[in-house]
Amino acid sequence: MLPRSLRMRLLVFLLAAIVLAGAVQGALAYRGALDEADALFDYHMQQTALALRSGLPVDAQGLGRGLDPEDENHEFIVQVWTNEGLRIFESAVGAALPQIAVLGFANVQARGGTYRVFSMQTRSQVIQVAQNMAARRDMARSLALRTLAPLAIMAPLLVLAVWWGVSRSLAPVERVRRQLAQRQADDLSPVSDAQLPDEVQPLVSELNLLFERVQRAFDAQEHFVADAAHELRSPLAALRLQLQGLQRAGDDAARAVAIERLSAGIDRATRLVEQLLTLARQEASTATTEPVDLHAVAQLALADVAPAAQARSMDVGLLHSDAANVPVTVRGDAEALRMLARNLLDNAIKYTLPGGRVDLRVRREGDAAVLTVEDSGPGIAPEHRERVMQRFVRETSEGAPGSGLGLAIVQAIAQGHGATVQLSASPRLGGLLVTVRFG
């Protein structure tokens, strides 16, 4: 099982690679040092034999027998034979290495061990130089181990360098972790991505985008709670007064009037709550990206407001242009766009005198889709047009119903779809012209 820590994974993989590479390199270096030592010893044996090829006198038989046994060296032996097979020289008493007929290098079993023997023949003699393989291996192994000493010293230093490099590289990640660990629950400020590795920066960027979306949702929730607390206070107080009036009604006529007022107050409070919930939902949500036909949306919105228009004897309809058969499609949420058009139509109907006119039009201007609603009402003064897009702001004649949330909902839906809302005077009907431009 691999450790879950990225630091530990990197250290395990890198240290395992170092150990494996060091072992392979050490084995190759050790083997190479042994081969080089063998070649060097063979070369020395060959040069020793070449130094003696000038020959020894024939009466040199027995030379070396007077040496002290303690001074004799049985690890490196030199013997000289005559061509007739008579040994005339030996470097150690009782060496008694057999004479071999094969010239050059050979391995010979003698004196309870293995000897490496080099034989060379001159015109009158045969020279043999022999070395005990056990002693040779000991010396070769000592040379090989000395070649591995620098590697043994460098390996721990390399391990420390890898550990330092991994820790240094992951220090920015640890810094981000500490920042997040020390944060309060309501701290949604962006996380610093300075000096972060390229592989981690996208993760931190997406985390910051998530914080931004969560912050917007929190802000929308706070606004909703504040708005609801502020705006529901008056309707609830009115409902209480109307209920008290109903309780104090002395006859059926007074009771009927009180019931009618109470019912109207409940309807207004219900409408306000619905608009508050709609506004909060639109500000906190992100529009979907499915293709939506604005002509179909406009027709559905007109069907929604038809009863209210008929009650006020108003002419409400969809204007058709020369390009009416050309579909006007945008990407977004069909239900939200229907709510946008319905709120614009509803505002126009409420603030236009009975018998007036409200026109809805959908068209395409270049690459942009445009939805407009214009009416024959009183309109809005230029200095107030930006302000009425805010919550609970109403610039209307006295007695017109409403809570001041209709245009705020329109603005929230438009922003969610990347659209803009513009208020101006209608040159054709004389009232207000609302233009929603997509793209």
Short mmCIF file of C-alpha atoms in Angstrom, two decimals:
data_model
loop_
_atom_site.label_atom_id
_atom_site.label_comp_id
_atom_site.label_asym_id
_atom_site.label_seq_id
_atom_site.Cartn_x
_atom_site.Cartn_y
_atom_site.Cartn_z
CA MET A 1 0.00 0.00 0.00
CA LEU A 2 1.41 3.36 -1.02
CA PRO A 3 1.31 6.12 1.60
CA ARG A 4 -1.39 8.73 1.09
CA SER A 5 1.03 11.58 1.74
CA LEU A 6 2.44 13.08 -1.47
CA ARG A 7 5.67 13.87 0.38
CA MET A 8 6.06 10.27 1.53
CA ARG A 9 5.25 8.94 -1.94
CA LEU A 10 7.91 11.12 -3.53
CA LEU A 11 10.45 10.19 -0.87
CA VAL A 12 9.68 6.47 -1.16
CA PHE A 13 9.92 6.47 -4.95
CA LEU A 14 13.05 8.63 -5.10
CA LEU A 15 14.84 6.82 -2.28
CA ALA A 16 13.96 3.46 -3.79
CA ALA A 17 15.33 4.68 -7.12
CA ILE A 18 18.51 5.90 -5.41
CA VAL A 19 18.99 2.61 -3.55
CA LEU A 20 18.35 0.55 -6.68
CA ALA A 21 20.62 2.71 -8.83
CA GLY A 22 23.28 2.69 -6.12
CA ALA A 23 23.10 -1.10 -5.80
CA VAL A 24 23.36 -1.60 -9.56
CA GLN A 25 26.17 0.92 -9.85
CA GLY A 26 27.94 -0.58 -6.85
CA ALA A 27 27.68 -4.11 -8.28
CA LEU A 28 28.97 -2.97 -11.67
CA ALA A 29 31.76 -0.94 -10.07
CA TYR A 30 32.73 -3.86 -7.83
CA ARG A 31 32.77 -6.29 -10.72
CA GLY A 32 34.68 -3.85 -12.90
CA ALA A 33 37.23 -3.25 -10.15
CA LEU A 34 37.77 -7.01 -9.79
CA ASP A 35 38.27 -7.39 -13.55
CA GLU A 36 40.69 -4.46 -13.63
CA ALA A 37 42.60 -5.88 -10.65
CA ASP A 38 42.88 -9.29 -12.39
CA ALA A 39 44.13 -7.63 -15.55
CA LEU A 40 46.66 -5.59 -13.54
CA PHE A 41 47.96 -8.64 -11.65
CA ASP A 42 48.20 -10.63 -14.89
CA TYR A 43 50.16 -7.77 -16.41
CA HIS A 44 52.58 -7.73 -13.46
CA MET A 45 53.07 -11.50 -13.74
CA GLN A 46 53.76 -11.16 -17.43
CA GLN A 47 56.27 -8.34 -16.89
CA THR A 48 58.04 -10.35 -14.18
CA ALA A 49 58.45 -13.24 -16.59
CA LEU A 50 59.69 -10.92 -19.33
CA ALA A 51 62.28 -9.51 -16.91
CA LEU A 52 63.73 -13.00 -16.51
CA ARG A 53 63.74 -14.03 -20.15
CA SER A 54 67.44 -13.17 -20.55
CA GLY A 55 67.94 -16.48 -18.76
CA LEU A 56 69.76 -17.86 -15.73
CA PRO A 57 73.06 -19.77 -15.69
CA VAL A 58 72.71 -23.52 -15.82
CA ASP A 59 74.57 -23.94 -12.51
CA ALA A 60 71.98 -21.81 -10.76
CA GLN A 61 70.10 -24.94 -9.70
CA GLY A 62 68.87 -24.70 -6.09
CA LEU A 63 69.09 -20.91 -5.98
CA GLY A 64 66.90 -19.58 -3.20
CA ARG A 65 67.13 -22.65 -0.95
CA GLY A 66 69.21 -20.81 1.60
CA LEU A 67 66.43 -18.31 2.38
CA ASP A 68 64.90 -18.13 5.82
CA PRO A 69 61.50 -19.92 5.67
CA GLU A 70 59.92 -16.96 7.44
CA ASP A 71 60.98 -14.70 4.56
CA GLU A 72 59.60 -16.99 1.88
CA ASN A 73 56.51 -15.86 -0.01
CA HIS A 74 54.23 -18.64 -1.19
CA GLU A 75 51.63 -16.18 -2.52
CA PHE A 76 53.84 -15.13 -5.43
CA ILE A 77 56.18 -17.80 -6.80
CA VAL A 78 58.71 -17.77 -9.64
CA GLN A 79 60.15 -21.00 -11.11
CA VAL A 80 62.63 -21.47 -13.98
CA TRP A 81 62.94 -24.72 -15.86
CA THR A 82 65.39 -25.85 -18.49
CA ASN A 83 64.06 -27.10 -21.78
CA GLU A 84 65.01 -30.58 -20.60
CA GLY A 85 62.59 -30.25 -17.63
CA LEU A 86 65.14 -29.50 -14.91
CA ARG A 87 64.03 -26.84 -12.41
CA ILE A 88 66.98 -24.54 -11.88
CA PHE A 89 65.27 -21.80 -9.83
CA GLU A 90 62.40 -21.38 -7.38
CA SER A 91 61.62 -18.32 -5.30
CA ALA A 92 60.24 -20.33 -2.36
CA VAL A 93 61.52 -23.55 -0.89
CA GLY A 94 59.13 -26.43 -1.48
CA ALA A 95 56.90 -24.49 -3.77
CA ALA A 96 56.87 -27.50 -6.07
CA LEU A 97 54.43 -26.08 -8.60
CA PRO A 98 54.05 -28.55 -11.48
CA GLN A 99 55.53 -27.63 -14.79
CA ILE A 100 52.78 -27.14 -17.32
CA ALA A 101 53.15 -27.56 -21.02
CA VAL A 102 50.63 -24.85 -21.91
CA LEU A 103 52.22 -21.48 -22.43
CA GLY A 104 50.46 -18.33 -21.33
CA PHE A 105 47.97 -18.08 -18.48
CA ALA A 106 46.39 -21.04 -16.75
CA ASN A 107 44.85 -21.93 -13.39
CA VAL A 108 46.57 -24.77 -11.53
CA GLN A 109 45.50 -26.65 -8.39
CA ALA A 110 48.49 -26.87 -6.03
CA ARG A 111 49.35 -26.61 -2.34
CA GLY A 112 45.69 -26.97 -1.39
CA GLY A 113 44.53 -23.98 -3.44
CA THR A 114 44.33 -22.45 -6.89
CA TYR A 115 47.27 -20.64 -8.49
CA ARG A 116 47.22 -18.36 -11.48
CA VAL A 117 50.29 -19.36 -13.57
CA PHE A 118 51.93 -17.56 -16.47
CA SER A 119 54.39 -19.64 -18.50
CA MET A 120 56.83 -18.29 -21.07
CA GLN A 121 59.47 -20.22 -23.03
CA THR A 122 62.80 -18.78 -24.16
CA ARG A 123 65.46 -20.45 -26.29
CA SER A 124 66.86 -22.36 -23.34
CA GLN A 125 64.43 -22.08 -20.47
CA VAL A 126 60.76 -22.04 -19.38
CA ILE A 127 59.79 -19.33 -16.91
CA GLN A 128 56.74 -19.74 -14.68
CA VAL A 129 55.29 -16.98 -12.55
CA ALA A 130 52.44 -18.04 -10.23
CA GLN A 131 50.15 -16.19 -7.81
CA ASN A 132 47.84 -17.63 -5.20
CA MET A 133 44.27 -16.83 -6.28
CA ALA A 134 43.07 -16.45 -2.68
CA ALA A 135 45.61 -13.70 -2.04
CA ARG A 136 44.82 -12.16 -5.39
CA ARG A 137 41.10 -12.09 -4.62
CA ASP A 138 41.77 -10.48 -1.24
CA MET A 139 43.84 -7.71 -2.81
CA ALA A 140 41.37 -7.26 -5.68
CA ARG A 141 38.47 -7.10 -3.25
CA SER A 142 40.28 -4.48 -1.20
CA LEU A 143 40.82 -2.37 -4.32
CA ALA A 144 37.18 -2.77 -5.36
CA LEU A 145 35.91 -1.75 -1.92
CA ARG A 146 38.07 1.37 -2.05
CA THR A 147 36.40 2.31 -5.34
CA LEU A 148 32.98 1.96 -3.66
CA ALA A 149 33.91 4.20 -0.74
CA PRO A 150 33.01 7.48 -2.55
CA LEU A 151 29.67 5.99 -3.59
CA ALA A 152 28.94 4.96 0.00
CA ILE A 153 29.69 8.50 1.14
CA MET A 154 27.67 10.19 -1.60
CA ALA A 155 24.57 8.01 -1.20
CA PRO A 156 23.52 9.47 2.20
CA LEU A 157 24.30 12.97 0.93
CA LEU A 158 22.10 12.30 -2.10
CA VAL A 159 19.31 11.03 0.16
CA LEU A 160 19.53 14.22 2.23
CA ALA A 161 19.48 16.32 -0.95
CA VAL A 162 16.36 14.50 -2.18
CA TRP A 163 14.63 14.93 1.17
CA TRP A 164 15.48 18.65 1.23
CA GLY A 165 14.39 19.13 -2.39
CA VAL A 166 11.03 17.39 -1.87
CA SER A 167 10.36 19.30 1.35
CA ARG A 168 11.32 22.58 -0.31
CA SER A 169 9.12 21.90 -3.34
CA LEU A 170 6.10 21.03 -1.20
CA ALA A 171 6.55 23.96 1.19
CA PRO A 172 4.02 26.18 -0.71
CA VAL A 173 1.46 23.36 -0.54
CA GLU A 174 2.02 23.11 3.21
CA ARG A 175 1.62 26.89 3.44
CA VAL A 176 -1.79 26.67 1.73
CA ARG A 177 -2.78 23.86 4.08
CA ARG A 178 -1.88 25.97 7.11
CA GLN A 179 -3.82 28.94 5.72
CA LEU A 180 -6.94 26.83 5.30
CA ALA A 181 -6.50 25.14 8.70
CA GLN A 182 -6.30 28.51 10.48
CA ARG A 183 -9.35 30.02 8.76
CA GLN A 184 -12.65 30.70 10.39
CA ALA A 185 -15.77 29.17 8.90
CA ASP A 186 -16.91 32.50 7.45
CA ASP A 187 -13.56 33.41 5.88
CA LEU A 188 -13.97 32.86 2.13
CA SER A 189 -11.19 35.15 0.93
CA PRO A 190 -9.03 33.82 -1.95
CA VAL A 191 -6.09 31.55 -1.14
CA SER A 192 -2.73 32.90 -2.26
CA ASP A 193 -1.27 30.84 -5.12
CA ALA A 194 2.16 32.53 -5.05
CA GLN A 195 5.10 30.17 -5.77
CA LEU A 196 2.82 27.15 -6.05
CA PRO A 197 3.86 24.38 -8.48
CA ASP A 198 2.15 24.41 -11.85
CA GLU A 199 0.43 21.12 -10.99
CA VAL A 200 -1.18 22.59 -7.86
CA GLN A 201 -2.09 26.08 -9.12
CA PRO A 202 -5.18 24.90 -11.08
CA LEU A 203 -6.49 23.21 -7.92
CA VAL A 204 -6.06 26.39 -5.86
CA SER A 205 -7.62 28.48 -8.65
CA GLU A 206 -10.69 26.24 -8.72
CA LEU A 207 -10.82 26.40 -4.91
CA ASN A 208 -10.81 30.20 -5.06
CA LEU A 209 -13.60 30.12 -7.66
CA LEU A 210 -15.57 27.84 -5.35
CA PHE A 211 -15.01 30.27 -2.46
CA GLU A 212 -16.28 33.07 -4.69
CA ARG A 213 -19.44 31.15 -5.57
CA VAL A 214 -20.04 30.23 -1.94
CA GLN A 215 -19.49 33.86 -0.94
CA ARG A 216 -22.09 34.98 -3.46
CA ALA A 217 -24.50 32.39 -2.11
CA PHE A 218 -23.87 33.60 1.45
CA ASP A 219 -24.34 37.22 0.41
CA ALA A 220 -27.58 36.33 -1.33
CA GLN A 221 -28.75 34.51 1.78
CA GLU A 222 -27.85 37.44 4.02
CA HIS A 223 -29.63 39.84 1.68
CA PHE A 224 -32.67 37.60 1.59
CA VAL A 225 -32.85 37.39 5.38
CA ALA A 226 -32.40 41.16 5.74
CA ASP A 227 -34.92 41.93 3.00
CA ALA A 228 -37.43 39.44 4.32
CA ALA A 229 -37.13 40.80 7.85
CA HIS A 230 -37.52 44.35 6.61
CA GLU A 231 -40.29 43.89 4.07
CA LEU A 232 -42.40 41.34 5.90
CA ARG A 233 -42.70 43.52 8.98
CA SER A 234 -45.24 45.88 7.43
CA PRO A 235 -47.47 43.22 5.75
CA LEU A 236 -47.55 41.14 8.91
CA ALA A 237 -48.47 44.20 10.98
CA ALA A 238 -51.21 45.03 8.46
CA LEU A 239 -52.51 41.46 8.65
CA ARG A 240 -52.66 41.71 12.43
CA LEU A 241 -54.61 44.96 12.23
CA GLN A 242 -56.99 43.50 9.65
CA LEU A 243 -57.51 40.46 11.85
CA GLN A 244 -58.30 42.71 14.80
CA GLY A 245 -60.76 44.64 12.59
CA LEU A 246 -62.43 41.37 11.68
CA GLN A 247 -62.70 40.43 15.34
CA ARG A 248 -64.29 43.80 16.19
CA ALA A 249 -66.79 43.74 13.27
CA GLY A 250 -70.26 44.32 14.69
CA ASP A 251 -72.42 43.19 11.76
CA ASP A 252 -72.22 41.04 8.66
CA ALA A 253 -71.42 43.94 6.33
CA ALA A 254 -68.46 45.10 8.42
CA ARG A 255 -67.32 41.52 8.76
CA ALA A 256 -67.45 41.00 4.98
CA VAL A 257 -65.37 44.13 4.38
CA ALA A 258 -62.84 43.01 7.01
CA ILE A 259 -62.62 39.55 5.46
CA GLU A 260 -62.05 41.05 2.03
CA ARG A 261 -59.26 43.29 3.33
CA LEU A 262 -57.71 40.39 5.23
CA SER A 263 -57.80 38.21 2.11
CA ALA A 264 -56.19 40.98 0.05
CA GLY A 265 -53.51 41.42 2.70
CA ILE A 266 -52.78 37.68 2.69
CA ASP A 267 -52.51 37.75 -1.11
CA ARG A 268 -50.05 40.66 -0.97
CA ALA A 269 -47.97 38.94 1.73
CA THR A 270 -47.98 35.70 -0.27
CA ARG A 271 -46.88 37.54 -3.41
CA LEU A 272 -44.11 39.27 -1.50
CA VAL A 273 -42.81 36.00 -0.04
CA GLU A 274 -42.89 34.36 -3.48
CA GLN A 275 -40.93 37.24 -5.00
CA LEU A 276 -38.37 37.18 -2.19
CA LEU A 277 -37.83 33.46 -2.65
CA THR A 278 -37.59 33.89 -6.41
CA LEU A 279 -35.02 36.68 -6.08
CA ALA A 280 -32.92 34.71 -3.60
CA ARG A 281 -33.00 31.63 -5.82
CA GLN A 282 -32.03 33.56 -8.96
CA GLU A 283 -29.13 35.38 -7.27
CA ALA A 284 -27.70 32.20 -5.77
CA SER A 285 -28.13 29.91 -8.79
CA THR A 286 -26.34 29.57 -12.10
CA ALA A 287 -28.35 29.42 -15.31
CA THR A 288 -28.36 26.21 -17.29
CA THR A 289 -27.05 26.19 -20.84
CA GLU A 290 -29.77 24.55 -22.90
CA PRO A 291 -31.02 26.23 -26.11
CA VAL A 292 -34.19 28.28 -25.47
CA ASP A 293 -36.49 29.78 -28.13
CA LEU A 294 -37.36 33.33 -27.00
CA HIS A 295 -40.51 33.37 -29.17
CA ALA A 296 -41.88 30.38 -27.23
CA VAL A 297 -40.88 32.02 -23.92
CA ALA A 298 -42.68 35.24 -24.91
CA GLN A 299 -45.88 33.39 -25.80
CA LEU A 300 -45.91 31.51 -22.48
CA ALA A 301 -45.32 34.76 -20.56
CA LEU A 302 -48.22 36.43 -22.41
CA ALA A 303 -50.46 33.52 -21.49
CA ASP A 304 -49.47 33.97 -17.83
CA VAL A 305 -50.50 37.67 -17.72
CA ALA A 306 -53.58 37.42 -19.97
CA PRO A 307 -56.09 37.31 -17.06
CA ALA A 308 -54.61 40.44 -15.46
CA ALA A 309 -54.60 42.26 -18.82
CA GLN A 310 -58.24 41.35 -19.48
CA ALA A 311 -59.26 42.53 -16.01
CA ARG A 312 -57.83 45.98 -16.84
CA SER A 313 -59.11 45.99 -20.45
CA MET A 314 -55.58 46.34 -21.82
CA ASP A 315 -54.17 45.51 -25.24
CA VAL A 316 -51.24 43.17 -24.56
CA GLY A 317 -49.65 41.27 -27.43
CA LEU A 318 -46.57 40.01 -29.24
CA LEU A 319 -45.38 42.15 -32.13
CA HIS A 320 -44.26 40.25 -35.23
CA SER A 321 -41.48 41.56 -37.42
CA ASP A 322 -40.46 40.58 -40.96
CA ALA A 323 -38.11 38.00 -39.49
CA ALA A 324 -40.72 36.47 -37.20
CA ASN A 325 -40.21 33.04 -38.75
CA VAL A 326 -36.49 33.15 -37.91
CA PRO A 327 -35.94 31.44 -34.54
CA VAL A 328 -34.30 33.59 -31.87
CA THR A 329 -32.44 31.17 -29.63
CA VAL A 330 -30.33 31.79 -26.55
CA ARG A 331 -28.67 29.41 -24.12
CA GLY A 332 -30.10 29.44 -20.64
CA ASP A 333 -32.92 28.32 -18.34
CA ALA A 334 -36.30 28.39 -20.06
CA GLU A 335 -38.29 28.77 -16.82
CA ALA A 336 -36.10 31.64 -15.59
CA LEU A 337 -36.43 33.47 -18.92
CA ARG A 338 -40.19 32.98 -18.81
CA MET A 339 -40.17 34.54 -15.34
CA LEU A 340 -38.12 37.48 -16.68
CA ALA A 341 -40.63 38.19 -19.46
CA ARG A 342 -43.60 37.68 -17.13
CA ASN A 343 -42.24 40.16 -14.57
CA LEU A 344 -41.69 42.80 -17.26
CA LEU A 345 -45.21 42.32 -18.58
CA ASP A 346 -46.68 42.27 -15.07
CA ASN A 347 -44.96 45.55 -14.18
CA ALA A 348 -46.14 47.17 -17.40
CA ILE A 349 -49.75 46.06 -16.80
CA LYS A 350 -49.79 47.22 -13.16
CA TYR A 351 -48.33 50.66 -13.83
CA THR A 352 -50.30 51.43 -17.01
CA LEU A 353 -53.77 52.91 -16.78
CA PRO A 354 -56.71 50.64 -17.68
CA GLY A 355 -57.33 50.49 -21.41
CA GLY A 356 -53.66 51.08 -22.17
CA ARG A 357 -51.32 49.10 -24.37
CA VAL A 358 -48.33 46.79 -23.71
CA ASP A 359 -46.25 45.31 -26.55
CA LEU A 360 -43.73 42.47 -26.33
CA ARG A 361 -41.22 41.92 -29.14
CA VAL A 362 -38.45 39.38 -29.78
CA ARG A 363 -35.92 39.95 -32.55
CA ARG A 364 -32.33 39.39 -33.53
CA GLU A 365 -29.86 42.22 -34.01
CA GLY A 366 -26.69 40.84 -35.54
CA ASP A 367 -25.36 38.18 -33.20
CA ALA A 368 -27.48 39.40 -30.26
CA ALA A 369 -30.98 38.33 -29.27
CA VAL A 370 -33.18 41.17 -28.01
CA LEU A 371 -36.40 41.06 -25.98
CA THR A 372 -38.28 44.33 -25.46
CA VAL A 373 -41.39 45.32 -23.49
CA GLU A 374 -42.92 48.80 -23.96
CA ASP A 375 -46.08 50.32 -22.60
CA SER A 376 -48.26 53.43 -22.77
CA GLY A 377 -47.94 54.14 -19.06
CA PRO A 378 -46.34 57.07 -17.24
CA GLY A 379 -42.79 55.78 -17.72
CA ILE A 380 -39.86 56.43 -15.39
CA ALA A 381 -37.84 59.64 -15.19
CA PRO A 382 -34.25 59.24 -16.53
CA GLU A 383 -32.70 60.10 -13.16
CA HIS A 384 -34.64 57.27 -11.49
CA ARG A 385 -34.09 54.47 -14.02
CA GLU A 386 -30.92 53.09 -12.47
CA ARG A 387 -32.34 53.23 -8.97
CA VAL A 388 -35.49 51.25 -9.74
CA MET A 389 -33.38 48.18 -10.57
CA GLN A 390 -32.61 47.87 -6.87
CA ARG A 391 -34.70 45.93 -4.36
CA PHE A 392 -37.84 47.47 -2.89
CA VAL A 393 -37.53 50.68 -4.91
CA ARG A 394 -40.75 51.84 -6.58
CA GLU A 395 -41.09 54.95 -8.73
CA THR A 396 -44.81 54.72 -9.55
CA SER A 397 -48.05 56.55 -9.13
CA GLU A 398 -49.92 56.26 -5.88
CA GLY A 399 -52.11 53.22 -5.45
CA ALA A 400 -50.24 50.93 -7.82
CA PRO A 401 -49.68 47.56 -6.14
CA GLY A 402 -46.22 46.05 -5.86
CA SER A 403 -43.23 45.44 -3.62
CA GLY A 404 -40.42 46.83 -5.77
CA LEU A 405 -38.93 43.39 -6.54
CA GLY A 406 -40.06 42.84 -10.13
CA LEU A 407 -37.19 44.67 -11.86
CA ALA A 408 -34.69 43.34 -9.29
CA ILE A 409 -35.72 39.80 -10.26
CA VAL A 410 -35.39 40.70 -13.95
CA GLN A 411 -31.88 42.07 -13.29
CA ALA A 412 -30.81 38.93 -11.40
CA ILE A 413 -32.07 36.61 -14.16
CA ALA A 414 -30.44 38.72 -16.88
CA GLN A 415 -27.09 38.73 -15.10
CA GLY A 416 -27.26 34.98 -14.70
CA HIS A 417 -27.65 34.68 -18.48
CA GLY A 418 -24.99 37.22 -19.36
CA ALA A 419 -27.60 39.72 -20.58
CA THR A 420 -28.02 43.46 -19.97
CA VAL A 421 -31.19 45.37 -19.04
CA GLN A 422 -31.72 48.93 -20.26
CA LEU A 423 -34.60 51.29 -19.39
CA SER A 424 -35.58 54.10 -21.77
CA ALA A 425 -38.61 56.00 -23.04
CA SER A 426 -40.83 54.35 -25.64
CA PRO A 427 -40.92 56.60 -28.74
CA ARG A 428 -43.92 54.69 -30.11
CA LEU A 429 -46.21 54.31 -27.07
CA GLY A 430 -44.87 57.12 -24.88
CA GLY A 431 -44.32 55.01 -21.77
CA LEU A 432 -41.41 52.86 -20.60
CA LEU A 433 -39.27 50.73 -22.92
CA VAL A 434 -37.31 47.85 -21.31
CA THR A 435 -34.66 46.22 -23.51
CA VAL A 436 -33.00 42.93 -22.55
CA ARG A 437 -30.02 42.14 -24.79
CA PHE A 438 -28.47 38.65 -24.84
CA GLY A 439 -24.91 38.40 -26.14
#
